[in-house]
Structures are given as C-alpha cells and as structure tokens.
DNA sequence: CCCGTATATTACCCATGGGTAAGAAAAAGT
DNA sequence: ACTTTTTCTTACCCATGGGTAATATACGGG
C-alpha cells in the first residue's frame, strides 16, 4: 500500500510549484484525503473546505472533479469495494474446497478492513448517499454476504464444514471482520497480516469438521513463521 | 411525515388531551422517540423538529427537558449502557466458571443488541458528543471490553477455555455481537433469544477446551479463580 | 505571442437547523 | 378566585456549509 507519510500532504498541488499532474491523479488525491478525513472525523463533521484546505486548494476547485460531497463519499466507498470485488473474484476462481475458500476470504477481507479504503466500507453510512448510490452499495453488501453464505453452505454440503446455519454464521463472521475496521490502528501491536491470519484461523477452527490440520495446527503460533508481513 | 406508526404512539402529549403526565415520563418519551429516529435515519439527518413533531409538540418544548441535541443523544446512549452495566454486574456476581460466565455475557449482550437501546450503543457515533461525554462513553466501552477479556483470560487460566489471545478474541466476539445491532430486525425470522443463544453456542464452542455437550459444561468445578487480575 | 481550454480563486447565495426570547396557556399553589 | 410556576408555542436569530457565478491564472498548441 502506498506509503502515505504521517500528517504530510501528498498533494499534487504544491503551493508554488508544478501543478501539472494528470487529472486522475488529482482526483485520486482528493479521494485519499477525503477518506482519511471522513474516517478521522466523520462525514458530517468534515466540510469540503477541510478537504480542500488539506490539499492546498479551495473548495470550488473540488467541483472540477466531483459534482457533490456525497459523490466524493461514494467514490471513496467505491475504491474500497473495488478491491473486495477483486479478491472475491480471485478466490472464487481459485482452487480449494469451500472451507479453504472461506479461509482465504476471511484473510483477505480482514486485511482489507485494516486499510482506510476497507474501513470506509463499514464506517461510512450509506444513508448519506443518493438513492441510486444506496442501491449500488446495498447490492455490493449483498454480494459479499452471498459469498460468505455460499462458502458456508457449500462447506456443509461437501463435508468440510460442520452443519450450521449459513445465514447466521455469515453474520457472525462478517461482524467480527467488519469490527476490525473500527478498532484496528496501524501503529498498534499487531500487523494487518497477523490480525488477518489469526482471525482466519480462529473463526474457522470452530467450523471445521475434522481437526483443522490443513495448514495451521490447533496451536496457533508455533509452526507459522508469520512474523513480519511478507509482501 | 407519514402517519404515526400505528402501534407506536407512546406520546404523553396527545393533541388535545390530558397533558398531565409526570415530567420524567415525558423525558423518557422524548428519548424513546429520539432513539428510534436516530436509528432509523441517523443522528445528523434527524432534526429536533422531527423529534418534536412525532411527539405532537414543538422543538422549543424539548428544551424544557434537555439542554441540547447532543445531550439527547447522550441520554439515549446512557439508557442502553445502563442495561449493559446491570447484567455485567449480575453475571460477574453470579456463579459458574469463566466459560459459563462468558456464555451468559454473550447471550445477554446479544439480546441487548436486538433492542433499540442496545443498537444505539454501537450505531451512534460518540464523536457527536461533547468531550466530557465522549470520555464517559469511552470508559463504558472499556468496561465491556475488559469484562470480555477477563473472562477469556480467566477461562484460559482455569482450563475451561483453550489458549487464545484474550484481546484479539474479545474483539472477534464483540464484533460478532455488535454487528447484530446493524442487521437484526424485529420482524425477521429469528427471535432475539434465538439469535442470542445461537451466538452464545457458536462463539464459545470453538473456544471450549473439551467438547461442549449441550448444557453441562465439561468441568463444573468449584473454580472461583482469583478475580483481581487487574482492575 | 495569442487564443482556447482547463483549472483555480474570490465573492457570494441561501437553505438548513440548532438554539433563544418573549409571551400564552396550563398546572399548581394559596 | 388570583397569583406563581411550569410547560409549551410563535417568532425569530444566526452560524454553518454545500453549492454557484463570475473571474482570474496557468497551460498547451499554433
């Protein structure tokens, strides 16, 4: 993930300097700044002046890139959702039985929750969007939910997961994962990958039918040299 | 806008009728209405006029009972927190080993999440409150978190729970439970108690050291472990 | 160097909604 | 009754902040 130095502005608008970056880069810079501010202070407490100020521009300049505040919010959300859709597609195409796919999904989703764009998926309020965009958000949430339920149901069917109610279990897992977006902070004791792998292990070990010996033994931290993040 | 919800018109201010209820009842009625509206539409989209209108009064009348909008929000939150504090105290005083207490806590907390006052604990944004009230909220959240972690740590210590990281596991459990406040709706297929007991079972069965038979905990020893881990 | 286009700024509009002032209308006290 | 206190209403204030208009500045091509 892009190194965004603390507190500094990665703004393409340097006060008195080359202001000639490509339009898309500026658009993205707006979104990165907006996401950060929305998460820090909450959408309703952040004004467009705040966003603009942090970018060394003025509010009306934002309207060259976006039509409204809620469109900015939506695009922020979309950035995060895009990533989720991508890894869902990748996992779905990949191999493994249902339980293995579920583990991958949990791992990827948990990691996503530790990022700004991931946290925005659960910490933004869809009701701040237009009716049309709310529909899009609802559809996306439904896609995620369906994926979790499908893996659970498939796992029960193929015997890799012990009988459970897919709907309720999906809610339980999603809740655990979404919550990461509320408490995780980069400067904490746990790396994103560490949190994700612990969650993947812990959330599935109660579900696996046979003693989960695929990769991580029941004892968590011995065999996995998962110290610093690879990648 | 729409007509009053047919079943729910607990307003002591009937249009042209007895307006003589006790002050505290009216205060509570304001809070019940406010909680409902805040949950339905979100704090920032609800105006005090909206709240007043649903109570058949006008906005300034609210200021006889509250000093500000954010005080109303805080009192709404406090109603829900009070209940949590009560059952935490009850469970803590009650019997059972750490695992049993954890189950009780999960059950009670899950049920609370299916109520308006419970959902408000996780769906309200503390940043809408004054700095002092934010401190109170943070302290309360910390109390809950400490309770979960304590039961987990005690359980690991007394052998009723298999080794795990109490902090991370507490987050996982709390996340599942808090999420209930986001998806549960009373008119769904599941009763609050049913959801709660399923969660209590499912979230702990992966933790229990011995295969948990339906009711009888594996080892109902007299274990009353040291309680003062830290304070 | 000039002109068209993209981009940014200054200055403004105005709906919204929290909050208040002043006084009417009930309750309660005497 | 009539006075006092509490409760509620009408009418208003005004800071906030999303959004716009008019205009200025930079940029790229001829």
XYZ file of C-alpha atoms (C1' of nucleotides) in Angstrom:
522
model
C 0.000 0.000 0.000
C 1.197 3.430 -0.803
C 3.287 4.991 1.815
C 1.393 7.989 2.937
C 3.602 9.719 5.348
C 2.021 10.739 8.569
C 0.385 14.105 8.582
C 2.089 15.268 5.454
C 0.268 16.126 2.321
C 0.874 14.015 -0.728
C -0.904 16.751 -2.549
C -0.152 17.299 -6.199
C -0.931 20.930 -5.606
C 2.243 22.203 -4.106
C 1.888 25.798 -3.081
C 4.060 27.346 -5.665
C 5.229 24.561 -7.774
C 4.448 22.441 -10.697
C 0.729 21.965 -10.785
C 0.665 19.897 -13.845
C -0.186 16.416 -12.747
C -2.687 14.411 -14.580
C -6.322 14.923 -13.763
C -6.856 11.417 -12.490
C -4.060 11.703 -10.044
C -5.639 14.778 -8.594
C -8.978 13.102 -8.401
C -7.421 10.268 -6.514
C -5.603 12.617 -4.221
C -8.897 14.216 -3.337
C -10.345 10.844 -2.542
C -7.431 9.738 -0.410
C -7.621 12.911 1.586
C -11.366 12.711 1.878
C -11.336 9.108 3.042
C -8.819 9.911 5.681
C -10.739 12.900 6.943
C -14.083 11.141 6.844
C -12.680 8.305 8.900
C -10.921 10.583 11.340
C -13.748 12.967 11.991
C -16.871 11.522 10.475
C -18.516 12.555 7.240
C -20.783 15.183 8.710
C -18.073 16.900 10.654
C -15.819 17.231 7.642
C -16.502 20.191 5.404
C -15.411 20.496 1.826
C -13.321 23.385 2.994
C -11.480 20.994 5.275
C -10.807 18.638 2.411
C -9.712 21.417 0.113
C -7.516 23.029 2.715
C -5.564 19.872 3.279
C -4.896 19.762 -0.438
C -3.770 23.384 -0.631
C -6.700 24.345 -2.779
C -10.080 25.938 -2.211
C -13.484 24.370 -2.043
C -14.802 25.266 -5.507
C -11.769 23.612 -7.062
C -13.136 20.299 -5.854
C -16.108 20.793 -8.094
C -13.872 20.349 -11.094
C -13.629 16.712 -10.125
C -16.837 15.920 -8.302
C -20.383 17.096 -8.507
C -21.207 16.968 -4.822
C -19.977 15.993 -1.401
C -21.934 12.779 -1.397
C -20.403 11.852 -4.727
C -17.000 12.132 -3.096
C -18.202 9.880 -0.320
C -19.489 7.384 -2.829
C -16.252 7.329 -4.794
C -14.317 6.787 -1.581
C -16.504 3.838 -0.831
C -16.179 2.533 -4.369
C -12.391 2.468 -4.089
C -12.649 0.053 -1.204
C -15.377 -2.021 -2.714
C -13.423 -2.488 -5.909
C -10.681 -4.251 -4.025
C -13.156 -6.518 -2.288
C -14.800 -7.445 -5.555
C -11.421 -8.268 -6.975
C -10.318 -10.678 -4.323
C -13.711 -12.258 -4.141
C -13.478 -12.993 -7.843
C -9.945 -14.314 -7.452
C -10.850 -16.596 -4.570
C -13.934 -17.807 -6.307
C -11.935 -18.807 -9.347
C -9.145 -20.294 -7.287
C -8.960 -23.824 -6.056
C -9.645 -25.490 -2.756
C -12.707 -26.774 -1.045
C -15.305 -24.499 0.479
C -13.553 -24.289 3.817
C -10.289 -23.324 2.197
C -12.003 -20.638 0.177
C -13.725 -19.354 3.259
C -10.383 -19.056 4.986
C -8.936 -17.127 2.101
C -11.916 -14.864 2.047
C -11.659 -14.156 5.745
C -7.969 -13.492 5.463
C -8.322 -11.103 2.557
C -11.338 -9.340 3.983
C -9.703 -8.909 7.365
C -6.647 -7.373 5.792
C -8.813 -5.045 3.786
C -10.507 -3.901 6.969
C -7.196 -2.646 8.285
C -6.874 -0.153 5.444
C -8.570 3.194 5.028
C -10.477 2.142 1.978
C -11.536 -1.043 3.702
C -12.669 0.635 6.867
C -14.707 3.047 4.824
C -16.842 0.137 3.707
C -18.182 -0.337 7.203
C -17.757 3.049 8.767
C -19.493 5.145 6.168
C -23.220 5.493 6.391
C -24.888 4.594 3.119
C -27.789 6.835 4.032
C -25.582 9.803 3.244
C -25.677 8.802 -0.410
C -28.217 9.400 -3.102
C -30.921 6.825 -3.516
C -29.259 5.398 -6.606
C -25.898 5.051 -4.941
C -27.514 3.481 -1.930
C -28.802 0.815 -4.235
C -25.320 0.168 -5.520
C -23.982 -0.103 -2.007
C -26.733 -2.443 -0.950
C -26.058 -4.626 -3.951
C -22.376 -4.783 -3.110
C -23.031 -5.701 0.504
C -25.370 -8.365 -0.694
C -22.674 -9.768 -2.961
C -20.283 -10.068 -0.050
C -22.881 -11.638 2.145
C -23.875 -14.108 -0.524
C -20.276 -15.146 -0.954
C -19.855 -15.909 2.719
C -23.112 -17.824 2.808
C -22.280 -19.745 -0.304
C -18.954 -20.962 1.043
C -20.609 -21.941 4.279
C -23.415 -23.790 2.571
C -21.029 -25.445 0.141
C -18.791 -26.421 3.015
C -21.655 -28.041 4.865
C -22.614 -29.842 1.677
C -19.152 -31.122 0.859
C -18.455 -32.035 4.444
C -15.597 -29.650 5.078
C -17.724 -27.564 7.429
C -19.920 -28.928 10.117
C -23.631 -28.221 9.963
C -24.579 -24.662 10.789
C -26.992 -22.030 9.685
C -25.178 -20.242 6.845
C -27.055 -17.004 7.265
C -26.420 -16.610 10.958
C -22.870 -17.865 10.735
C -22.141 -15.479 7.908
C -23.403 -12.637 10.063
C -21.200 -13.742 12.918
C -18.096 -13.918 10.778
C -18.828 -10.692 8.938
C -19.413 -8.961 12.236
C -16.055 -9.997 13.583
C -14.352 -8.855 10.432
C -16.199 -5.602 9.996
C -15.415 -4.727 13.559
C -11.740 -4.701 12.677
C -12.436 -1.547 10.725
C -13.492 0.090 13.959
C -10.637 -0.820 16.254
C -7.574 -1.542 14.170
C -4.891 1.068 14.054
C -1.710 0.850 12.115
C 0.512 1.808 14.998
C -0.786 -0.971 17.220
C 0.932 -4.134 18.309
C -0.473 -6.271 15.532
C 0.339 -6.172 11.866
C -2.552 -6.368 9.459
C -1.428 -9.770 8.232
C -1.107 -11.078 11.768
C -4.604 -9.996 12.668
C -5.964 -11.452 9.463
C -4.351 -14.835 9.876
C -5.432 -15.094 13.492
C -8.970 -14.306 12.516
C -8.896 -16.735 9.632
C -7.705 -19.469 11.948
C -9.910 -18.703 14.879
C -13.121 -18.082 13.006
C -12.872 -21.305 11.052
C -11.452 -23.680 13.593
C -14.813 -23.863 15.295
C -16.401 -24.664 11.975
C -14.102 -27.264 10.526
C -15.464 -30.725 10.764
C -12.202 -32.513 11.154
C -9.414 -31.143 13.285
C -8.074 -28.432 11.092
C -4.731 -29.763 10.087
C -4.578 -28.368 6.610
C -2.075 -25.753 7.425
C -2.074 -24.266 10.857
C -2.274 -26.794 13.654
C -4.588 -26.111 16.504
C -1.809 -24.425 18.317
C -1.576 -21.058 16.746
C 1.811 -19.575 16.866
C 4.295 -22.320 16.659
C 4.533 -23.505 13.119
C 3.801 -20.309 11.353
C 6.788 -18.050 10.924
C 4.339 -15.331 10.199
C 6.370 -12.666 11.758
C 6.722 -9.583 9.663
C 4.456 -9.391 6.705
C 5.628 -10.989 3.601
C 4.732 -8.904 0.621
C -44.232 12.730 7.509
C -46.124 9.530 7.351
C -48.790 8.963 9.871
C -47.653 7.908 13.269
C -46.605 4.340 13.345
C -49.883 2.748 14.220
C -48.690 0.668 17.110
C -46.182 3.074 18.475
C -47.602 6.251 19.748
C -46.459 6.290 23.311
C -46.543 10.045 23.379
C -47.873 11.511 26.579
C -48.744 14.627 24.634
C -51.982 13.767 22.979
C -53.115 16.540 20.642
C -55.953 17.857 22.729
C -55.991 15.631 25.671
C -54.630 15.007 29.053
C -51.199 16.535 29.152
C -50.567 15.906 32.726
C -48.042 13.134 32.912
C -45.102 13.308 35.148
C -42.020 15.085 33.945
C -39.847 12.014 33.939
C -42.251 10.103 31.794
C -42.149 12.834 29.217
C -38.390 12.916 29.322
C -38.325 9.218 28.674
C -40.832 9.524 25.895
C -38.572 12.038 24.207
C -35.686 9.638 24.491
C -37.606 6.680 23.150
C -38.724 8.682 20.157
C -35.278 10.120 19.617
C -33.579 6.737 19.764
C -35.969 5.360 17.245
C -35.494 8.251 14.867
C -31.742 8.344 15.273
C -31.541 4.667 14.439
C -33.935 4.914 11.545
C -32.440 7.931 9.862
C -29.132 8.669 11.511
C -28.402 11.362 14.040
C -27.451 14.050 11.558
C -30.469 13.569 9.379
C -32.879 13.856 12.280
C -33.798 17.382 13.290
C -35.196 18.355 16.626
C -38.280 19.396 14.751
C -38.636 15.803 13.591
C -38.402 14.550 17.135
C -40.839 17.129 18.430
C -43.298 16.563 15.636
C -43.554 12.883 16.368
C -44.401 13.765 19.948
C -47.048 16.300 18.989
C -45.073 19.168 20.405
C -42.743 21.814 19.021
C -38.996 21.997 19.091
C -38.520 24.529 21.890
C -40.587 22.343 24.199
C -37.773 19.821 24.093
C -35.528 22.355 25.736
C -37.557 22.015 28.900
C -36.060 18.582 29.288
C -32.686 18.744 27.561
C -30.094 21.386 27.036
C -29.003 20.375 23.556
C -29.373 17.859 20.803
C -26.187 16.070 21.738
C -27.402 15.762 25.314
C -30.414 13.896 23.979
C -28.095 11.628 22.051
C -26.049 11.012 25.149
C -29.064 10.190 27.281
C -30.281 7.767 24.632
C -26.936 6.063 24.765
C -26.932 6.051 28.546
C -30.254 4.196 28.625
C -28.710 1.340 26.726
C -25.464 1.355 28.615
C -27.255 1.185 31.936
C -28.760 -2.142 30.996
C -25.398 -3.497 29.943
C -23.794 -2.417 33.178
C -26.537 -4.138 35.085
C -26.228 -7.525 33.515
C -22.482 -7.371 33.588
C -22.659 -6.817 37.323
C -25.184 -9.620 37.709
C -23.117 -12.095 35.720
C -19.971 -11.121 37.491
C -21.574 -11.795 40.833
C -23.224 -14.976 39.654
C -21.730 -18.439 39.696
C -20.089 -20.584 37.101
C -16.641 -20.843 35.682
C -15.232 -18.332 33.280
C -16.593 -20.091 30.229
C -20.067 -20.199 31.691
C -19.899 -16.529 32.520
C -18.691 -15.750 29.048
C -21.656 -17.604 27.629
C -24.042 -15.678 29.808
C -22.418 -12.436 28.822
C -22.649 -13.243 25.142
C -26.253 -14.235 25.485
C -27.253 -11.113 27.375
C -25.241 -8.804 25.191
C -26.605 -10.345 22.006
C -30.157 -9.893 23.221
C -29.435 -6.317 24.128
C -28.168 -5.691 20.615
C -31.559 -6.584 19.222
C -33.199 -3.712 21.069
C -33.220 -0.050 20.171
C -31.307 0.982 23.228
C -28.796 -1.757 22.610
C -28.273 -0.949 18.970
C -27.716 2.655 19.886
C -24.591 1.595 21.748
C -22.915 0.614 18.522
C -24.682 2.674 15.925
C -24.294 6.076 17.494
C -21.113 7.962 16.857
C -19.508 9.100 20.084
C -17.852 11.935 18.217
C -21.215 13.676 18.117
C -20.983 14.133 21.872
C -19.211 16.689 23.971
C -15.678 15.921 25.015
C -16.788 15.061 28.538
C -19.478 12.689 27.386
C -17.078 11.091 24.963
C -14.923 10.253 27.925
C -17.842 8.597 29.651
C -18.617 6.575 26.562
C -15.024 5.505 26.147
C -14.901 4.423 29.754
C -18.032 2.352 29.334
C -16.745 0.664 26.215
C -13.572 -0.101 28.043
C -15.533 -1.703 30.887
C -17.280 -4.010 28.464
C -14.079 -4.893 26.714
C -12.319 -5.586 29.992
C -15.093 -7.913 31.036
C -14.806 -9.969 27.893
C -11.059 -10.134 28.174
C -11.191 -11.034 31.819
C -13.491 -13.990 31.258
C -11.309 -15.144 28.415
C -8.128 -14.821 30.412
C -9.705 -16.447 33.454
C -11.011 -19.229 31.269
C -7.609 -19.894 29.841
C -6.201 -19.852 33.340
C -8.762 -22.220 34.843
C -8.704 -24.506 31.849
C -12.265 -24.027 30.697
C -11.115 -22.145 27.615
C -8.334 -23.214 25.372
C -5.354 -20.936 24.948
C -6.034 -17.852 22.911
C -5.156 -14.226 22.858
C -7.803 -12.592 25.062
C -7.541 -9.227 23.409
C -7.980 -10.437 19.871
C -10.601 -12.979 20.789
C -12.557 -10.372 22.686
C -12.534 -8.191 19.603
C -13.744 -11.064 17.489
C -16.604 -11.860 19.817
C -17.560 -8.252 20.378
C -17.550 -7.680 16.654
C -19.962 -10.504 16.020
C -22.246 -9.241 18.727
C -22.091 -5.576 17.862
C -22.886 -6.421 14.297
C -26.231 -7.736 15.428
C -27.188 -4.174 16.127
C -26.725 -3.449 12.456
C -28.662 -6.243 10.843
C -31.231 -7.518 13.305
C -34.801 -6.526 12.757
C -37.662 -7.491 14.926
C -39.857 -8.675 12.124
C -37.303 -11.132 10.828
C -37.307 -14.868 11.026
C -35.310 -15.049 14.231
C -36.382 -14.087 17.706
C -33.923 -12.148 19.792
C -33.499 -15.045 22.184
C -32.911 -17.473 19.358
C -30.209 -15.326 17.855
C -28.628 -14.814 21.238
C -28.495 -18.472 22.133
C -27.142 -19.443 18.745
C -24.414 -16.878 19.095
C -23.633 -17.944 22.627
C -23.281 -21.526 21.493
C -21.418 -20.912 18.301
C -18.992 -18.305 19.560
C -17.951 -20.417 22.520
C -17.915 -23.882 21.061
C -14.738 -23.090 19.239
C -13.241 -21.910 22.464
C -14.230 -24.606 24.886
C -11.430 -26.941 25.678
C -13.499 -30.078 25.982
C -16.242 -30.865 23.500
C -19.091 -28.886 24.898
C -22.111 -31.032 25.441
C -25.381 -29.218 25.132
C -25.675 -27.951 28.619
C -23.422 -29.479 31.146
C -20.132 -27.726 30.952
C -17.337 -30.172 30.805
C -15.993 -29.431 34.191
C -18.222 -27.558 36.562
C -15.553 -27.415 39.153
C -15.772 -25.134 42.039
C -13.334 -22.914 40.324
C -13.655 -19.442 41.608
C -10.371 -18.141 40.398
C -8.699 -15.079 41.614
C -10.714 -12.196 40.448
C -8.397 -9.316 40.788
C -6.280 -9.868 37.749
C -6.083 -6.165 37.384
C -8.572 -3.525 37.856
C 2.691 35.793 -28.610
C -2.094 34.897 -28.770
C -6.062 32.182 -28.006
C -8.869 28.351 -26.323
C -9.388 25.253 -22.701
C -8.776 23.539 -18.260
C -8.289 24.739 -13.728
C -8.320 27.566 -9.826
C -9.862 31.702 -6.916
C -12.741 35.294 -4.780
C -17.056 36.504 -3.510
C -21.393 35.298 -2.945
C -26.165 32.815 -2.291
C -29.307 30.577 0.685
C -31.491 26.517 2.817
C -30.907 24.266 6.959
C -31.343 23.575 11.657
C -29.687 24.272 16.468
C -30.743 27.381 19.719
C -33.156 31.594 22.130
C -36.595 35.386 23.541
C -40.946 36.650 24.850
C -45.130 35.586 25.999
C -49.519 32.440 26.042
C -51.662 28.549 28.257
C -51.997 25.114 31.751
C -50.971 23.375 36.483
C -50.125 24.145 40.975
C -50.081 26.737 44.986
C -52.708 29.984 48.345
C -60.528 33.441 42.542
C -55.736 35.277 41.535
C -51.073 34.602 41.685
C -46.996 31.875 40.840
C -44.618 28.308 38.487
C -44.160 25.153 34.960
C -44.799 23.950 30.370
C -45.415 24.937 25.618
C -45.850 27.996 21.294
C -44.898 31.581 17.956
C -41.485 34.077 16.010
C -37.079 34.885 15.460
C -31.646 34.779 15.291
C -27.571 33.345 13.031
C -23.627 30.290 12.236
C -22.705 26.745 9.188
C -21.624 24.766 4.990
C -22.969 22.920 0.369
C -23.158 24.787 -3.868
C -22.777 28.574 -7.760
C -21.323 32.746 -10.627
C -18.032 35.474 -12.291
C -13.481 35.920 -12.965
C -8.541 35.212 -12.900
C -4.427 32.355 -13.877
C -1.867 28.736 -15.930
C -1.027 25.665 -19.956
C -0.632 23.798 -24.474
C -0.830 24.411 -29.336
C -0.477 27.149 -33.262
